[in-house]
Each structure stands twice: as C-alpha cells, then as structure tokens.
Coordinates of C-alpha atoms and ligand atoms in Angstrom, one line a residue:
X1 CA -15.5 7.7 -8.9
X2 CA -15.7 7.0 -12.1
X3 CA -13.3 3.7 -12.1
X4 CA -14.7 1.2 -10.5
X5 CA -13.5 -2.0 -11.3
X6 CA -16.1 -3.3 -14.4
X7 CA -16.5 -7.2 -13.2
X8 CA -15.4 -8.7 -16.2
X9 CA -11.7 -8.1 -15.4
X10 CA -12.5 -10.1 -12.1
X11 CA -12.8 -13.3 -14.6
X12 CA -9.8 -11.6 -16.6
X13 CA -7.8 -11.6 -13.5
X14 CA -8.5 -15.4 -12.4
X15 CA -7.7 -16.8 -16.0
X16 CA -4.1 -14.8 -16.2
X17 CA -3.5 -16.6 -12.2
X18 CA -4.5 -20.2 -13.2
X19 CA -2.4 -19.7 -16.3
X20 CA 0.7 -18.8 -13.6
X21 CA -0.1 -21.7 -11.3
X22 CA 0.4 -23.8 -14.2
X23 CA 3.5 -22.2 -15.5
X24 CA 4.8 -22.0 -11.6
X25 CA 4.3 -25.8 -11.8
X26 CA 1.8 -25.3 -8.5
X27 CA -1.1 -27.6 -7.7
X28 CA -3.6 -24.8 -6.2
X29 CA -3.6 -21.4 -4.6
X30 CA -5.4 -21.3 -1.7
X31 CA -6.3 -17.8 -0.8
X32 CA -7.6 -16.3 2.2
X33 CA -8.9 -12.9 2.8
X34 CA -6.9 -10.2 2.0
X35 CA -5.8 -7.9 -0.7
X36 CA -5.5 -11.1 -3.0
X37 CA -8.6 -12.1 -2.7
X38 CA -9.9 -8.6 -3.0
X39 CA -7.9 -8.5 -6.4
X40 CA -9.6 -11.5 -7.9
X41 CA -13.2 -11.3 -6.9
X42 CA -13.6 -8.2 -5.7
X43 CA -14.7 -9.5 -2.1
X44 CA -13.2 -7.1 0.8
X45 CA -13.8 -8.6 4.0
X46 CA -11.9 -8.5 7.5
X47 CA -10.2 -11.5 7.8
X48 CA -11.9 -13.5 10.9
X49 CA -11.6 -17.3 13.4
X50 CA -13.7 -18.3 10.6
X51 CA -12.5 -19.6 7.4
X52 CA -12.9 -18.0 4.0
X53 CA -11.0 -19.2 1.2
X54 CA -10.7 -19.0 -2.8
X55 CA -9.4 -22.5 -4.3
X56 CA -7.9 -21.8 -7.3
X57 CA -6.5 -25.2 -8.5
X58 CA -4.2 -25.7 -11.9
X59 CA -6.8 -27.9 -13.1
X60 CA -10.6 -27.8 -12.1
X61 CA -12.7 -25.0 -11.6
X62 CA -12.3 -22.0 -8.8
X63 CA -14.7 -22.3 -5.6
X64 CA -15.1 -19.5 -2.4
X65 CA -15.1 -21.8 0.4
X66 CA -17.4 -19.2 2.7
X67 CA -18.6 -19.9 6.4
X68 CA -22.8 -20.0 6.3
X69 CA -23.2 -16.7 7.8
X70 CA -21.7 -15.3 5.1
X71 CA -23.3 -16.6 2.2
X72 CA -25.8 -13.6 1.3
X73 CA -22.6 -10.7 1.7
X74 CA -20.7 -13.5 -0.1
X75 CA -23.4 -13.7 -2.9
X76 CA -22.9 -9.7 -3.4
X77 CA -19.5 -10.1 -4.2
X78 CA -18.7 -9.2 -8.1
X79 CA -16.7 -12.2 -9.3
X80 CA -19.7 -14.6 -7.7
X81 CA -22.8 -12.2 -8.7
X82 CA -21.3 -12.6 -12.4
X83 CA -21.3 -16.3 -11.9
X84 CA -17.5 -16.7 -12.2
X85 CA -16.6 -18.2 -8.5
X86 CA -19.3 -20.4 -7.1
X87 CA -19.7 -20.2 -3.4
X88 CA -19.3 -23.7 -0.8
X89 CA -20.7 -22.7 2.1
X90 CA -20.1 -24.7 5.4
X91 CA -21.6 -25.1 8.6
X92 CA -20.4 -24.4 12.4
X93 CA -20.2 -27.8 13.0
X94 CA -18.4 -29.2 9.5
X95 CA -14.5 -28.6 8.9
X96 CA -13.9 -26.1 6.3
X97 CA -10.2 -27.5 5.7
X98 CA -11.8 -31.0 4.7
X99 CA -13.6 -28.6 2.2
X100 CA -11.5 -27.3 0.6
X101 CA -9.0 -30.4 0.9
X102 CA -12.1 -31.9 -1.6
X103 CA -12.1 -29.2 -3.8
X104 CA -8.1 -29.3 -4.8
X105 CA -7.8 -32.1 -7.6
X106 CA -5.6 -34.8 -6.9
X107 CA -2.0 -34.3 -7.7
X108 CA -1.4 -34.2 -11.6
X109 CA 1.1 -33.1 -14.3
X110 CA 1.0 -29.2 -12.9
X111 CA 2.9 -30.6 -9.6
X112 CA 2.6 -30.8 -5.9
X113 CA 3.3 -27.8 -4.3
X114 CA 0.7 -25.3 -3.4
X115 CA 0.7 -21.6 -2.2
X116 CA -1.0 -19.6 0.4
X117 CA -1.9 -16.1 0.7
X118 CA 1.0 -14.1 2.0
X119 CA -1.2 -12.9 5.2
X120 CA -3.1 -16.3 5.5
X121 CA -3.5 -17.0 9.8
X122 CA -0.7 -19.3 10.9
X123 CA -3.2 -21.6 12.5
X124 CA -5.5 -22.1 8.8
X125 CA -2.2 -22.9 7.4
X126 CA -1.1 -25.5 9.9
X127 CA -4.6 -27.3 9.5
X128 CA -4.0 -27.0 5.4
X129 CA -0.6 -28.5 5.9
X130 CA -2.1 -30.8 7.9
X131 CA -5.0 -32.0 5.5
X132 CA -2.6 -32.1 2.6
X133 CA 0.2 -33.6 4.4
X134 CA 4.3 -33.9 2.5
X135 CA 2.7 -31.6 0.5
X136 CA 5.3 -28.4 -0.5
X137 CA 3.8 -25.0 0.7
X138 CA 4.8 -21.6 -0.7
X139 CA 3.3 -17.6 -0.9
X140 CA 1.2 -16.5 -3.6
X141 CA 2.6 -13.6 -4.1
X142 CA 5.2 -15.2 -6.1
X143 CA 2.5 -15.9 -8.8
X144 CA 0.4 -13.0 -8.0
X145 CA 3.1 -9.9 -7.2
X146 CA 3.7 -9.2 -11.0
X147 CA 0.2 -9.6 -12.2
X148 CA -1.1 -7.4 -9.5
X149 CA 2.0 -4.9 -9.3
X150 CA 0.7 -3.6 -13.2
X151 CA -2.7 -1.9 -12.8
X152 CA -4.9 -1.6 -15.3
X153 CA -6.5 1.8 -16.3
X154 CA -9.9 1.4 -13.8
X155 CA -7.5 0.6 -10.8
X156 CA -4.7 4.0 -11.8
X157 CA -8.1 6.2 -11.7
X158 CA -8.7 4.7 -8.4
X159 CA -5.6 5.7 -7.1
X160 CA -5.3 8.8 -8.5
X161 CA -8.7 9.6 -7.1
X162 CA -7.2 8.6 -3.8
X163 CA -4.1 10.4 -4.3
X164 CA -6.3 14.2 -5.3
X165 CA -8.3 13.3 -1.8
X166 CA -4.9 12.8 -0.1
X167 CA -3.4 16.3 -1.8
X168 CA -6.7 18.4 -0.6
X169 CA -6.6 16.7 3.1
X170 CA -2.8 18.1 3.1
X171 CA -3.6 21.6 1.8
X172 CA -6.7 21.7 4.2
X173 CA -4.3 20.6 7.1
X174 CA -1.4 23.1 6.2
X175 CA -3.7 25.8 6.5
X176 CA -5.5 25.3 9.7
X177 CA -4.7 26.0 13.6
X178 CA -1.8 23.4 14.3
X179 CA -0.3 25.5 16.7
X180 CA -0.7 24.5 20.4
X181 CA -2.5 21.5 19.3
X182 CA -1.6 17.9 20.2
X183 CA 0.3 15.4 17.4
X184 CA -2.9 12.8 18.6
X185 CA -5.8 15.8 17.9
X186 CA -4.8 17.1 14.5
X187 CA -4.1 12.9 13.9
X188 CA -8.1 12.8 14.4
X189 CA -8.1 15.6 11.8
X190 CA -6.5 14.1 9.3
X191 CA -8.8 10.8 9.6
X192 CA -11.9 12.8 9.4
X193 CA -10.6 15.0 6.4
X194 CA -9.7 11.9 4.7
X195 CA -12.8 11.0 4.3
X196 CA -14.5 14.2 3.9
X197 CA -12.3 14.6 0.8
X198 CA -13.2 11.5 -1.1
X199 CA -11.8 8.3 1.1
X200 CA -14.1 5.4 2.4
X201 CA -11.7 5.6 5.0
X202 CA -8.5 6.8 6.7
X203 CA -5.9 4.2 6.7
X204 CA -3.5 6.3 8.7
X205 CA -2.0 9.4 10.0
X206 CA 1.6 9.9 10.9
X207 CA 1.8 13.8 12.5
X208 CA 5.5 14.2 13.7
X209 CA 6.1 17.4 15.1
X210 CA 9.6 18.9 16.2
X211 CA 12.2 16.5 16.9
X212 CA 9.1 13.6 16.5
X213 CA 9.9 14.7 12.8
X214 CA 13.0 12.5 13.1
X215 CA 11.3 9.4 13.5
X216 CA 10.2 7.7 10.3
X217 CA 7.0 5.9 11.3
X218 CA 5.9 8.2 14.6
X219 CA 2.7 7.2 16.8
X220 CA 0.9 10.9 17.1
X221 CA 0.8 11.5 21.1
X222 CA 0.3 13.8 23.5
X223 CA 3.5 16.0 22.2
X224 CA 1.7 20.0 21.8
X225 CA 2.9 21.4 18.7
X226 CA 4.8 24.3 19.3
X227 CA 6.0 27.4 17.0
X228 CA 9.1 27.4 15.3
X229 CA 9.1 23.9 14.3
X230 CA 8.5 21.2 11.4
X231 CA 5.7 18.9 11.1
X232 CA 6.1 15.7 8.5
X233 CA 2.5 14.7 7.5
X234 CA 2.4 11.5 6.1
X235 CA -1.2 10.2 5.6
X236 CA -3.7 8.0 3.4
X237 CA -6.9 6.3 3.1
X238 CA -8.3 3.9 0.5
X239 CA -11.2 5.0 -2.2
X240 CA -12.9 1.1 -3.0
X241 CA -9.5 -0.8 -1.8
X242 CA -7.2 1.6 -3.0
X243 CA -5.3 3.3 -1.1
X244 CA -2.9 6.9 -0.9
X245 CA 0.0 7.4 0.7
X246 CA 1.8 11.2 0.9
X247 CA 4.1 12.7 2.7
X248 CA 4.8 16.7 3.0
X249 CA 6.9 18.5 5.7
X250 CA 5.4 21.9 6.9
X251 CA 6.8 24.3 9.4
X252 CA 4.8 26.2 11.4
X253 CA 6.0 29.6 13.0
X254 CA 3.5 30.9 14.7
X255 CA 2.7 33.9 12.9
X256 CA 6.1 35.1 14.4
X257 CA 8.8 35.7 11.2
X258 CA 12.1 35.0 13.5
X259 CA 10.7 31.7 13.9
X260 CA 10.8 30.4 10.3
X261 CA 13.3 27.2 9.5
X262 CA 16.6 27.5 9.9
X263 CA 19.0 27.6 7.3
X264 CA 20.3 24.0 8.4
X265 CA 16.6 22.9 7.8
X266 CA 15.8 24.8 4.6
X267 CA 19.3 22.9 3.2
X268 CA 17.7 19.7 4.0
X269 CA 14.0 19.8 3.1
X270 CA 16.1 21.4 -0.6
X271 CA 18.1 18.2 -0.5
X272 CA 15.0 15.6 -0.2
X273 CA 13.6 18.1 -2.6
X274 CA 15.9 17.2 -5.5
X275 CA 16.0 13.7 -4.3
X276 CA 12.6 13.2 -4.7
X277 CA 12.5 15.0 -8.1
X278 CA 15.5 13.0 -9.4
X279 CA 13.9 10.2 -8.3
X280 CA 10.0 10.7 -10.3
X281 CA 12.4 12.0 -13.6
X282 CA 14.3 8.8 -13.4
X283 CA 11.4 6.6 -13.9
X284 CA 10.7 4.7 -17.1
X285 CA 9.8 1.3 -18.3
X286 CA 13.0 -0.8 -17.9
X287 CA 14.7 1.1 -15.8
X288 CA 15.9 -1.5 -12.5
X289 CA 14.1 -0.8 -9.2
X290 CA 17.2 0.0 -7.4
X291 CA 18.6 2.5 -10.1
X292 CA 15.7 4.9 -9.0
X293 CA 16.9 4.6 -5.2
X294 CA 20.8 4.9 -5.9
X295 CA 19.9 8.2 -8.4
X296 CA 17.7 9.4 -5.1
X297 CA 20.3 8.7 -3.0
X298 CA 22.9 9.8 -4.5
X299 CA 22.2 13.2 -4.5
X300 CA 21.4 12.8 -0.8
X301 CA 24.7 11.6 -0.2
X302 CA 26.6 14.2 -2.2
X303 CA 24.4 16.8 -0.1
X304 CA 26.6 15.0 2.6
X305 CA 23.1 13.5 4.7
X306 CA 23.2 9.5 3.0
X307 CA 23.9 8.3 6.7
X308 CA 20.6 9.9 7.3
X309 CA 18.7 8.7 5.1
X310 CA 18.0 5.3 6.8
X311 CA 15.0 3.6 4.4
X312 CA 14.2 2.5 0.9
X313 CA 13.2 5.0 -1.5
X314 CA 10.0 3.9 -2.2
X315 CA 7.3 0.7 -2.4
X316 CA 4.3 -0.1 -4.6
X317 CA 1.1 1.1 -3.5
X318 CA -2.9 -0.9 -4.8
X319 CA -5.1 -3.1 -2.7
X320 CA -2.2 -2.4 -0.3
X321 CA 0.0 0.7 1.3
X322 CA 2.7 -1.5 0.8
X323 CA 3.4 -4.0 -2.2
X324 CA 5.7 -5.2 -4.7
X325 CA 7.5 -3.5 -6.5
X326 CA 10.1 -2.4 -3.4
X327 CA 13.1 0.5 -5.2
X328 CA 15.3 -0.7 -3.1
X329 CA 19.3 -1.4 -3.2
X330 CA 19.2 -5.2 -4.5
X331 CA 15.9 -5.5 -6.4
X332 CA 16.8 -5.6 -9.8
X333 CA 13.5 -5.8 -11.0
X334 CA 12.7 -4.1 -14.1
X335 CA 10.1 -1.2 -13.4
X336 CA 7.1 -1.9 -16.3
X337 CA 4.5 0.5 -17.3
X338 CA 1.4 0.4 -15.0
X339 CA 3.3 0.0 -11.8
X340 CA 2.6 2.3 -8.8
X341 CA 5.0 3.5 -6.5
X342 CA 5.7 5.8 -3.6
X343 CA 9.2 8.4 -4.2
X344 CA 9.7 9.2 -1.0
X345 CA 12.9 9.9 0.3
X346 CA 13.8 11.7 3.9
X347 CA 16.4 13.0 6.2
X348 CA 16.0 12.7 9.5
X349 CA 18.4 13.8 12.3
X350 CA 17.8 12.2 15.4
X351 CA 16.6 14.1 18.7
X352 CA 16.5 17.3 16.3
X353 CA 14.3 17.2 13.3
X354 CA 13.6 15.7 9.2
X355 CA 12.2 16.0 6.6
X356 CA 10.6 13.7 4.0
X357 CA 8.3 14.0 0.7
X358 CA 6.5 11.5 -1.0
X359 CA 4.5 11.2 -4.2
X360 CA 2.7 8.4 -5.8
X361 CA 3.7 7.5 -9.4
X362 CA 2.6 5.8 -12.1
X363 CA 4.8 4.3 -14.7
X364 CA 3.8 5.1 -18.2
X365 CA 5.7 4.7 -21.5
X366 CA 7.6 7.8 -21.4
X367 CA 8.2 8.6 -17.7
X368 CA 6.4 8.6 -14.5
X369 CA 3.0 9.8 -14.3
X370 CA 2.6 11.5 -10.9
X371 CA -0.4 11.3 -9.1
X372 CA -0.2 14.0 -6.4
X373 CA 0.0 17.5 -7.1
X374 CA 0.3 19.0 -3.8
X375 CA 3.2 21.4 -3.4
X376 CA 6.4 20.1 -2.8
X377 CA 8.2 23.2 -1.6
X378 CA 8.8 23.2 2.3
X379 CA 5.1 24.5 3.6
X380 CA 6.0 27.4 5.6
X381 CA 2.7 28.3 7.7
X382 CA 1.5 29.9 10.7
X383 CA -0.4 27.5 11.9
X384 CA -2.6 30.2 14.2
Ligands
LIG401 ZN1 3.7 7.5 3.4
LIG402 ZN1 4.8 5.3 1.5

C-alpha cells in the first residue's frame, strides 16, 4: 500500500494532543495500548498483565513507559525509532505505576485532572488512581476523538485500500458454492479471503443466513444454508490498523428460478436501498451527525418498516471498527471533511428475514467520497 503512515505525522499528532491537554485544562494523558496509542506512535501491540503506557503530560516531555521484554519491539516502533518518544523500561520486580507517577510533573497551571485511555484495564487504573491519589480522572477520547475522527490523506488511502479488499472478498463470496454450506464454514471463508485480498487480517465475519438474517450482529453456527433464502454478509479486516467494515445482502436460489426473493423481500432490500443512498447523498461538511440518520430513516419509515429498523445509521471507522463520529439521533456534531463513516442502515423482521447495506465514506468538501464500490443491488445468486 502505498499510504503508510510517513513518521513525521507521528510527532505531528503528539504536538496537536499536548496542545488539547492544555486547552482541556488536563495534567497528563496516560495512555495504554490501544488504538490511541497506535495513533500517536504507531506502536500496535495486544494489550497484556504487563504495563505499557505513553505519558503525555501538559508540561514536560512524552515517555513510553515499556516492560523490559519489550524494549527491542518497543525500539522498532516509528514515533521512538525517529527519536520523538523515549522509552523507560522497567523491571519484573520494580512498579511501573511509581514510573510513570515520576514521570507526570507536579500539578501546575494546566490543572489536576488527568485522562486515561478509553480501553485502559480497570485494574492499571485503580493502581494510577491510587499513586495519584484526589486526583480527577477522565477518558482521552474527549481530547483525542476529534483529532483522530479527521484522517489525513495517508490514513483515507489506508482505508480505502481496506475497503477495495473488503469489496473483492464480497464479490468472490457471492459467487462461490454457499448452498448447503454451514454459516460457521463460509465464516472461515470470508477470514481467509480477507486476507488473500489485501488485509493483514480478518477482524470479523457476520454470515446470517435465512431468518439468522434478522439478527443484526449474528454468531455464524452450525445453521446449513439453504436455497431460497437471503444471506447478510457483513465483514472486515484491517490493512496496517485500519480497518473495513461492509455489509451486502445476497439471496441465494439454488439455481432454481421459483426460488428467487419474494416480492415482500425485494420491497425491503429496495427500501434500505434508497436509505442507504439518501443517506451517502446527504453527506457534507456541516451537515449534523443525526440529520444523516433521520434523512436515512425517514425514508425507511415512510416505506412503513422504521419499527424495524432498530440501530444507528452509521459509526466512524480508523484504528477502530467503531469510533467517533456516531450518526445517531442526538449527536449534533457537525460532520467535517476527513471523517470516516459507515451508511448502513437495515431492516430486519424477526424470525423471518433482513436486509442491510453498508458503505464506508469519506467526507470531502463537496459530498461524501465512497470508499466501496461493490454492488449495491440485492445479489441474486445461485450459490451451487
Ligand atoms: Zn459492518
Ligand atoms: Zn459498521
């Protein structure tokens, strides 16, 4: 891929955060891993028992407080290869909260309070709020949700790389035997064909088949897939952090023409149709975050289906599958260019069947730019 992140916005990325810890009046971030920390240094690890923290303080310079065994992956990561983080390593027998206690200046003008990564473990935070103790304790993402919410143009070709991958792992699964195949073995599909076409890997792999269809976040199982039936596909993976997210609904007949959708069906998937396009038209900068649900959902609800319709219309998509901004009824948020979104509205009628598509968007200054292409019609197959 051509846009990997060049390292110098790593340094970018920590100046624009201290300058919001001191405008939030905050004393230090302390971040763990997690898509945060991903975002400003570039270090994606799994978050483990062991401590590994980012102190970014109002005043004073950053430090990655790192557990000894991970010093040399911890020396590879961009923001500290470039010189811009420094690294305090600590031993199995010292306490890494008394680390980075001593690495958070003493309270000055920029305040008291100090915020955690929104996925920090329960029990590092106890310890922090333990080690600084009356001090106020708040989530980063406060700080950190608008400046990572607008991507720059390295991380939109990430996505869209991610999103083409997604579209071709769609297409590829449309087309192939589904047909007297389990939800959980065309589920292992998917991950492998994720990959194959362009993920580092699958992230996951909704295949709802029949009434399953109904059921907006379905666990593939042992349910065989049968003829005459609609499968909602909703998959992604992530190409260096970034991830996809897209949703089609096929229906598969079996080679058999009587056994196509039903006209109650074909109304439906036409109704989240429109919806969704309504939806990506109705983006531009400005525009509030709920506007773009009620437009959505409006037509669903004139199509007489709003009570089925039972989620948001859509959530920002990075480092994370899910992330600010939420178009949602009640965020009035003002969609800017560079944020990323899902469109994805759905019916779903319980115990029978649904439907639901989903693109991922860009804003851009005149209107969304879409970053799927797949077909949005409903994907009528064999499946043999
Ligand atoms: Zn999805
Ligand atoms: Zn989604």
């Amino acid at each position: 891929v051509s846009g990997a992140i060049p390292v110098s916005r790593y340094s970018e990325r920590l100046k624009a955060t201290v300058e919001q810890v001191r405008q939030a009046g905050l004393r230090a971030l302390l971040i763990g891993v997690g898509p945060e920390l991903a975002w400003l240094t570039g270090y994606h690890a799994i978050a483990l028992e062991r401590l590994t923290m980012l102190v970014v303080p109002a005043e004073g310079p950053v430090a990655l407080v790192v557990p000894r065994l991970e010093v040399s992956r911890a020396s590879e990561v961009p923001a500290v290869a470039a010189g811009a983080v420094p690294l305090h390593p600590w031993t199995e027998t010292e306490d890494p909260v008394r680390l980075v206690r001593g690495l958070v200046p003493g309270q000055g003008a920029s305040g008291s309070g100090l915020a955690v990564s929104d996925t920090l473990r329960a029990s590092f935070l106890l310890r922090l709020q333990d080690a600084f103790r009356g001090a106020p304790f708040g989530v980063a993402s406060g700080v950190m949700g608008p400046l990572r919410s607008v991507k720059d143009a390295d991380e939109v070709e990430l996505l869209r790389a991610a999103a083409h991958a997604a579209d071709r792992t769609v297409l590829a699964i449309a087309s192939g035997r589904l047909v007297g195949r389990t939800e959980a073995d065309v589920a292992r599909e998917v991950r492998e064909r994720l990959v194959v076409e362009g993920h580092d890997e699958a992230a996951f792999w909704i295949v709802a088949s029949g009434p399953n269809s109904a059921s907006g976040h379905h666990e593939p199982g042992d349910r065989v897939i049968g003829s005459g039936e609609p499968i909602v596909l909703d998959i992604g993976g992530r190409i260096a952090g970034y991830c996809s997210d897209i949703t089609r609904t096929i229906w598969v007949t079996g080679g058999d023409d009587a056994k196509g959708p039903d006209t109650t069906f074909r109304s439906l998937h036409g109704l989240v149709q429109e919806a969704q396009a309504i939806g990506r038209e109705r983006v531009r900068p400005g525009v509030a975050a709920q506007e773009l649900d009620r437009a959505a959902r409006r037509v669903i609800d004139e199509g007489g289906h709003g009570e089925h319709f039972l989620h948001r219309l859509g959530h920002g998509i990075g480092l994370e599958v899910h992330e600010d901004p939420y178009l949602v009824e009640g965020n009035q948020e003002q969609i800017r260019v560079g944020q990323t979104f899902s469109v994805e509205p759905g019916i779903y009628l319980e115990g029978r069947y649904g439907a639901r598509i989903e693109d991922i968007v860009v804003c851009g200054p005149n209107g969304a730019d879409v970053l799927n292409h797949a077909p949005r019609d409903l994907m009528v197959v064999s499946g043999t």
